[in-house]
Amino acid sequence: MSYDRAITVFSPDGHLFQVDYAQEAVKKGSTAVGVRGKNIVVLGVEKKTVAKLQEDRTVRKICSLDDNVFMAFAGLTADARIIVNRARVECQSHRLTVEDPATVEYITRYISSIKQANAIGRSAKTVREFLEKNYKEDMESDTDTIKLAIRALLEVVQSGGKNIELAIMKRDESMKILVQEEIEEYVTAIETEKAEKQKKP
């Protein structure tokens, strides 16, 4: 008997193969990074190269759940879509019931109550080590926070800015997804700073 055809069928050793496959897809998925500054939150994701016949804006790994909450994911978009849709409905329900937007803590607790899982992307260890070394608690500048997220992703992204997706949210403002030109400007500035550092004795 095949144990990987249905999500509700356990194998003799107690595994749900469909769940194992989904977790494996997440491990091999694109790297995601989140950085918090004083007045800004930055989410960055490594983007796969888009096929010629595919519209670039349809391939998004960063989703808005509400005006004040957004999330990034690794793994397959189809797997994440279910969580995203349920989280959006919960945000709307919370807004209707309480007349206030859902907090990040509230929606995080809701997602963990339906999934109870921890997921990491490919090369997450490299990015985590980079952030531990370079993150500073007192980052005043929004630009520095954005640059840190991009620099972290550049540790694992091969082809520079064109394979990076970035979303930012400033205090009292809604989420903004940066266009490719803006990301390229940041990447150029980072490379210039890097070159100047190397010149110094």
PDB file of C-alpha atoms in Angstrom:
ATOM      1  CA  MET A   1       0.000   0.000   0.000  1.00  0.00           C
ATOM      2  CA  SER A   2       1.230   3.491  -0.833  1.00  0.00           C
ATOM      3  CA  TYR A   3       1.331   5.760   2.227  1.00  0.00           C
ATOM      4  CA  ASP A   4       1.960   9.068   0.453  1.00  0.00           C
ATOM      5  CA  ARG A   5      -1.259   9.389  -1.574  1.00  0.00           C
ATOM      6  CA  ALA A   6      -3.435  11.004   1.119  1.00  0.00           C
ATOM      7  CA  ILE A   7      -2.532  13.502   3.809  1.00  0.00           C
ATOM      8  CA  THR A   8      -4.562  11.583   6.430  1.00  0.00           C
ATOM      9  CA  VAL A   9      -2.870   8.177   5.980  1.00  0.00           C
ATOM     10  CA  PHE A  10      -0.023   7.368   8.391  1.00  0.00           C
ATOM     11  CA  SER A  11       2.859   5.100   7.371  1.00  0.00           C
ATOM     12  CA  PRO A  12       3.634   2.096   9.661  1.00  0.00           C
ATOM     13  CA  ASP A  13       6.358   4.126  11.449  1.00  0.00           C
ATOM     14  CA  GLY A  14       3.936   6.987  12.204  1.00  0.00           C
ATOM     15  CA  HIS A  15       4.870   9.453   9.444  1.00  0.00           C
ATOM     16  CA  LEU A  16       2.563  11.590   7.330  1.00  0.00           C
ATOM     17  CA  PHE A  17       4.557  11.639   4.096  1.00  0.00           C
ATOM     18  CA  GLN A  18       2.680  14.611   2.605  1.00  0.00           C
ATOM     19  CA  VAL A  19       3.696  16.706   5.633  1.00  0.00           C
ATOM     20  CA  ASP A  20       7.308  15.482   5.335  1.00  0.00           C
ATOM     21  CA  TYR A  21       7.333  16.462   1.639  1.00  0.00           C
ATOM     22  CA  ALA A  22       6.009  19.960   2.453  1.00  0.00           C
ATOM     23  CA  GLN A  23       8.670  20.447   5.154  1.00  0.00           C
ATOM     24  CA  GLU A  24      11.363  19.316   2.727  1.00  0.00           C
ATOM     25  CA  ALA A  25      10.088  21.850   0.155  1.00  0.00           C
ATOM     26  CA  VAL A  26      10.413  24.586   2.796  1.00  0.00           C
ATOM     27  CA  LYS A  27      14.000  23.561   3.633  1.00  0.00           C
ATOM     28  CA  LYS A  28      14.902  23.783  -0.053  1.00  0.00           C
ATOM     29  CA  GLY A  29      12.819  26.932  -0.589  1.00  0.00           C
ATOM     30  CA  SER A  30      14.023  30.496  -1.027  1.00  0.00           C
ATOM     31  CA  THR A  31      15.657  32.263   1.919  1.00  0.00           C
ATOM     32  CA  ALA A  32      13.595  34.851   3.816  1.00  0.00           C
ATOM     33  CA  VAL A  33      14.926  37.486   6.215  1.00  0.00           C
ATOM     34  CA  GLY A  34      13.225  39.970   8.550  1.00  0.00           C
ATOM     35  CA  VAL A  35      14.880  43.003  10.182  1.00  0.00           C
ATOM     36  CA  ARG A  36      13.367  45.485  12.658  1.00  0.00           C
ATOM     37  CA  GLY A  37      14.681  49.048  12.859  1.00  0.00           C
ATOM     38  CA  LYS A  38      13.577  51.864  15.171  1.00  0.00           C
ATOM     39  CA  ASN A  39      10.652  52.987  12.979  1.00  0.00           C
ATOM     40  CA  ILE A  40      10.633  50.360  10.232  1.00  0.00           C
ATOM     41  CA  VAL A  41      10.228  46.640   9.590  1.00  0.00           C
ATOM     42  CA  VAL A  42      11.894  45.106   6.518  1.00  0.00           C
ATOM     43  CA  LEU A  43      11.111  41.692   5.010  1.00  0.00           C
ATOM     44  CA  GLY A  44      13.310  40.360   2.228  1.00  0.00           C
ATOM     45  CA  VAL A  45      13.053  37.192   0.153  1.00  0.00           C
ATOM     46  CA  GLU A  46      15.358  35.541  -2.367  1.00  0.00           C
ATOM     47  CA  LYS A  47      13.464  35.452  -5.668  1.00  0.00           C
ATOM     48  CA  LYS A  48      13.751  32.721  -8.269  1.00  0.00           C
ATOM     49  CA  THR A  49      14.371  33.793 -11.854  1.00  0.00           C
ATOM     50  CA  VAL A  50      10.996  34.350 -13.511  1.00  0.00           C
ATOM     51  CA  ALA A  51      10.187  32.414 -16.694  1.00  0.00           C
ATOM     52  CA  LYS A  52       9.804  34.531 -19.856  1.00  0.00           C
ATOM     53  CA  LEU A  53       6.069  33.850 -20.162  1.00  0.00           C
ATOM     54  CA  GLN A  54       5.361  34.566 -16.500  1.00  0.00           C
ATOM     55  CA  GLU A  55       4.262  37.974 -15.196  1.00  0.00           C
ATOM     56  CA  ASP A  56       6.817  39.115 -12.588  1.00  0.00           C
ATOM     57  CA  ARG A  57       4.233  40.634 -10.201  1.00  0.00           C
ATOM     58  CA  THR A  58       2.366  37.295  -9.885  1.00  0.00           C
ATOM     59  CA  VAL A  59       5.342  35.587  -8.232  1.00  0.00           C
ATOM     60  CA  ARG A  60       5.299  37.021  -4.712  1.00  0.00           C
ATOM     61  CA  LYS A  61       6.768  35.484  -1.543  1.00  0.00           C
ATOM     62  CA  ILE A  62       5.689  38.457   0.595  1.00  0.00           C
ATOM     63  CA  CYS A  63       1.977  38.898   1.337  1.00  0.00           C
ATOM     64  CA  SER A  64      -0.030  41.557   3.119  1.00  0.00           C
ATOM     65  CA  LEU A  65      -2.432  40.130   5.731  1.00  0.00           C
ATOM     66  CA  ASP A  66      -3.842  43.480   6.903  1.00  0.00           C
ATOM     67  CA  ASP A  67      -2.877  47.170   6.781  1.00  0.00           C
ATOM     68  CA  ASN A  68      -0.408  46.671   9.634  1.00  0.00           C
ATOM     69  CA  VAL A  69       0.717  43.030   9.195  1.00  0.00           C
ATOM     70  CA  PHE A  70       2.620  41.300   6.401  1.00  0.00           C
ATOM     71  CA  MET A  71       4.478  38.007   6.113  1.00  0.00           C
ATOM     72  CA  ALA A  72       7.098  36.222   4.023  1.00  0.00           C
ATOM     73  CA  PHE A  73       7.277  32.488   3.331  1.00  0.00           C
ATOM     74  CA  ALA A  74       9.620  29.821   1.993  1.00  0.00           C
ATOM     75  CA  GLY A  75       8.548  26.642   0.208  1.00  0.00           C
ATOM     76  CA  LEU A  76       5.710  26.207  -2.269  1.00  0.00           C
ATOM     77  CA  THR A  77       3.311  29.090  -2.908  1.00  0.00           C
ATOM     78  CA  ALA A  78       0.344  26.696  -3.035  1.00  0.00           C
ATOM     79  CA  ASP A  79       1.122  25.444   0.492  1.00  0.00           C
ATOM     80  CA  ALA A  80       1.500  28.992   1.829  1.00  0.00           C
ATOM     81  CA  ARG A  81      -1.659  30.290   0.123  1.00  0.00           C
ATOM     82  CA  ILE A  82      -3.894  28.331   2.525  1.00  0.00           C
ATOM     83  CA  ILE A  83      -2.191  29.860   5.590  1.00  0.00           C
ATOM     84  CA  VAL A  84      -2.226  33.346   4.024  1.00  0.00           C
ATOM     85  CA  ASN A  85      -5.951  33.143   3.195  1.00  0.00           C
ATOM     86  CA  ARG A  86      -6.899  31.875   6.668  1.00  0.00           C
ATOM     87  CA  ALA A  87      -4.760  34.547   8.332  1.00  0.00           C
ATOM     88  CA  ARG A  88      -6.402  37.264   6.184  1.00  0.00           C
ATOM     89  CA  VAL A  89      -9.882  36.050   7.137  1.00  0.00           C
ATOM     90  CA  GLU A  90      -8.859  36.034  10.822  1.00  0.00           C
ATOM     91  CA  CYS A  91      -7.526  39.616  10.512  1.00  0.00           C
ATOM     92  CA  GLN A  92     -10.840  40.737   8.951  1.00  0.00           C
ATOM     93  CA  SER A  93     -12.833  38.884  11.616  1.00  0.00           C
ATOM     94  CA  HIS A  94     -10.762  40.493  14.392  1.00  0.00           C
ATOM     95  CA  ARG A  95     -11.292  43.951  12.861  1.00  0.00           C
ATOM     96  CA  LEU A  96     -15.079  43.397  12.657  1.00  0.00           C
ATOM     97  CA  THR A  97     -15.344  42.023  16.194  1.00  0.00           C
ATOM     98  CA  VAL A  98     -12.974  44.306  18.099  1.00  0.00           C
ATOM     99  CA  GLU A  99     -12.965  47.301  15.710  1.00  0.00           C
ATOM    100  CA  ASP A 100      -9.156  47.345  15.885  1.00  0.00           C
ATOM    101  CA  PRO A 101      -6.570  45.784  13.556  1.00  0.00           C
ATOM    102  CA  ALA A 102      -5.053  42.462  14.661  1.00  0.00           C
ATOM    103  CA  THR A 103      -1.638  42.738  16.302  1.00  0.00           C
ATOM    104  CA  VAL A 104       1.366  40.786  15.014  1.00  0.00           C
ATOM    105  CA  GLU A 105       1.353  38.729  18.236  1.00  0.00           C
ATOM    106  CA  TYR A 106      -2.341  37.868  17.825  1.00  0.00           C
ATOM    107  CA  ILE A 107      -2.027  36.713  14.210  1.00  0.00           C
ATOM    108  CA  THR A 108       1.201  34.804  14.999  1.00  0.00           C
ATOM    109  CA  ARG A 109      -0.599  32.920  17.777  1.00  0.00           C
ATOM    110  CA  TYR A 110      -3.498  32.196  15.397  1.00  0.00           C
ATOM    111  CA  ILE A 111      -1.213  30.791  12.659  1.00  0.00           C
ATOM    112  CA  SER A 112       0.724  28.666  15.174  1.00  0.00           C
ATOM    113  CA  SER A 113      -2.558  27.311  16.555  1.00  0.00           C
ATOM    114  CA  ILE A 114      -3.554  25.969  13.124  1.00  0.00           C
ATOM    115  CA  LYS A 115      -0.115  24.821  11.978  1.00  0.00           C
ATOM    116  CA  GLN A 116       2.099  24.368  15.064  1.00  0.00           C
ATOM    117  CA  ALA A 117       5.186  24.227  12.870  1.00  0.00           C
ATOM    118  CA  ASN A 118       8.532  25.920  12.481  1.00  0.00           C
ATOM    119  CA  ALA A 119       9.880  26.406   8.978  1.00  0.00           C
ATOM    120  CA  ILE A 120      13.238  27.565   7.648  1.00  0.00           C
ATOM    121  CA  GLY A 121      14.456  28.358   4.157  1.00  0.00           C
ATOM    122  CA  ARG A 122      17.573  27.183   2.354  1.00  0.00           C
ATOM    123  CA  SER A 123      20.749  28.954   3.594  1.00  0.00           C
ATOM    124  CA  ALA A 124      18.880  30.329   6.629  1.00  0.00           C
ATOM    125  CA  LYS A 125      21.851  29.401   8.869  1.00  0.00           C
ATOM    126  CA  THR A 126      24.213  31.602   6.813  1.00  0.00           C
ATOM    127  CA  VAL A 127      21.800  34.548   6.958  1.00  0.00           C
ATOM    128  CA  ARG A 128      21.171  34.089  10.696  1.00  0.00           C
ATOM    129  CA  GLU A 129      24.922  34.103  11.419  1.00  0.00           C
ATOM    130  CA  PHE A 130      25.344  37.256   9.299  1.00  0.00           C
ATOM    131  CA  LEU A 131      22.534  39.040  11.181  1.00  0.00           C
ATOM    132  CA  GLU A 132      23.911  37.993  14.583  1.00  0.00           C
ATOM    133  CA  LYS A 133      27.231  39.555  13.606  1.00  0.00           C
ATOM    134  CA  ASN A 134      25.902  42.753  11.986  1.00  0.00           C
ATOM    135  CA  TYR A 135      22.569  43.633  13.635  1.00  0.00           C
ATOM    136  CA  LYS A 136      22.649  46.584  16.059  1.00  0.00           C
ATOM    137  CA  GLU A 137      19.849  47.362  18.534  1.00  0.00           C
ATOM    138  CA  ASP A 138      20.223  51.116  18.028  1.00  0.00           C
ATOM    139  CA  MET A 139      19.714  51.347  14.246  1.00  0.00           C
ATOM    140  CA  GLU A 140      18.161  54.814  13.925  1.00  0.00           C
ATOM    141  CA  SER A 141      18.151  55.049  10.132  1.00  0.00           C
ATOM    142  CA  ASP A 142      15.489  53.304   8.023  1.00  0.00           C
ATOM    143  CA  THR A 143      18.012  53.138   5.176  1.00  0.00           C
ATOM    144  CA  ASP A 144      20.500  51.223   7.356  1.00  0.00           C
ATOM    145  CA  THR A 145      17.794  48.694   8.281  1.00  0.00           C
ATOM    146  CA  ILE A 146      16.860  48.155   4.613  1.00  0.00           C
ATOM    147  CA  LYS A 147      20.527  47.825   3.649  1.00  0.00           C
ATOM    148  CA  LEU A 148      21.122  45.249   6.399  1.00  0.00           C
ATOM    149  CA  ALA A 149      18.265  43.066   5.087  1.00  0.00           C
ATOM    150  CA  ILE A 150      19.630  43.331   1.523  1.00  0.00           C
ATOM    151  CA  ARG A 151      23.210  42.625   2.645  1.00  0.00           C
ATOM    152  CA  ALA A 152      21.967  39.527   4.498  1.00  0.00           C
ATOM    153  CA  LEU A 153      20.209  38.253   1.366  1.00  0.00           C
ATOM    154  CA  LEU A 154      23.234  39.050  -0.831  1.00  0.00           C
ATOM    155  CA  GLU A 155      25.149  36.485   1.269  1.00  0.00           C
ATOM    156  CA  VAL A 156      23.072  33.732  -0.399  1.00  0.00           C
ATOM    157  CA  VAL A 157      21.618  35.279  -3.585  1.00  0.00           C
ATOM    158  CA  GLN A 158      23.791  34.665  -6.631  1.00  0.00           C
ATOM    159  CA  SER A 159      22.681  37.294  -9.131  1.00  0.00           C
ATOM    160  CA  GLY A 160      22.371  40.443  -7.037  1.00  0.00           C
ATOM    161  CA  GLY A 161      19.358  42.732  -6.772  1.00  0.00           C
ATOM    162  CA  LYS A 162      17.215  41.248  -9.527  1.00  0.00           C
ATOM    163  CA  ASN A 163      16.625  38.121  -7.434  1.00  0.00           C
ATOM    164  CA  ILE A 164      15.561  39.977  -4.283  1.00  0.00           C
ATOM    165  CA  GLU A 165      12.000  40.845  -3.257  1.00  0.00           C
ATOM    166  CA  LEU A 166      11.665  43.427  -0.489  1.00  0.00           C
ATOM    167  CA  ALA A 167       8.759  44.869   1.485  1.00  0.00           C
ATOM    168  CA  ILE A 168       8.939  47.595   4.125  1.00  0.00           C
ATOM    169  CA  MET A 169       6.511  48.970   6.684  1.00  0.00           C
ATOM    170  CA  LYS A 170       7.189  52.251   8.472  1.00  0.00           C
ATOM    171  CA  ARG A 171       5.476  53.383  11.658  1.00  0.00           C
ATOM    172  CA  ASP A 172       1.863  54.502  10.972  1.00  0.00           C
ATOM    173  CA  GLU A 173       2.191  53.628   7.264  1.00  0.00           C
ATOM    174  CA  SER A 174       0.981  50.649   5.247  1.00  0.00           C
ATOM    175  CA  MET A 175       3.220  48.044   3.631  1.00  0.00           C
ATOM    176  CA  LYS A 176       5.200  49.014   0.541  1.00  0.00           C
ATOM    177  CA  ILE A 177       6.837  46.527  -1.824  1.00  0.00           C
ATOM    178  CA  LEU A 178       9.987  48.047  -3.300  1.00  0.00           C
ATOM    179  CA  VAL A 179      10.247  48.052  -7.093  1.00  0.00           C
ATOM    180  CA  GLN A 180      13.286  46.527  -8.802  1.00  0.00           C
ATOM    181  CA  GLU A 181      14.903  49.918  -9.509  1.00  0.00           C
ATOM    182  CA  GLU A 182      14.813  50.879  -5.804  1.00  0.00           C
ATOM    183  CA  ILE A 183      16.388  47.556  -4.783  1.00  0.00           C
ATOM    184  CA  GLU A 184      19.112  47.987  -7.433  1.00  0.00           C
ATOM    185  CA  GLU A 185      19.894  51.472  -6.040  1.00  0.00           C
ATOM    186  CA  TYR A 186      20.405  49.996  -2.567  1.00  0.00           C
ATOM    187  CA  VAL A 187      22.549  47.157  -3.970  1.00  0.00           C
ATOM    188  CA  THR A 188      24.735  49.682  -5.862  1.00  0.00           C
ATOM    189  CA  ALA A 189      25.151  51.761  -2.677  1.00  0.00           C
ATOM    190  CA  ILE A 190      26.092  48.619  -0.689  1.00  0.00           C
ATOM    191  CA  GLU A 191      28.672  47.587  -3.310  1.00  0.00           C
ATOM    192  CA  THR A 192      30.161  51.121  -3.326  1.00  0.00           C
ATOM    193  CA  GLU A 193      30.452  51.076   0.496  1.00  0.00           C
ATOM    194  CA  LYS A 194      32.066  47.623   0.320  1.00  0.00           C
ATOM    195  CA  ALA A 195      34.619  48.804  -2.268  1.00  0.00           C
ATOM    196  CA  GLU A 196      35.483  51.884  -0.159  1.00  0.00           C
ATOM    197  CA  LYS A 197      35.978  49.711   2.952  1.00  0.00           C
ATOM    198  CA  GLN A 198      38.371  47.432   1.056  1.00  0.00           C
ATOM    199  CA  LYS A 199      40.406  50.457  -0.116  1.00  0.00           C
ATOM    200  CA  LYS A 200      40.986  51.600   3.482  1.00  0.00           C
ATOM    201  CA  PRO A 201      44.229  50.208   4.958  1.00  0.00           C
TER     202      PRO A 201
END
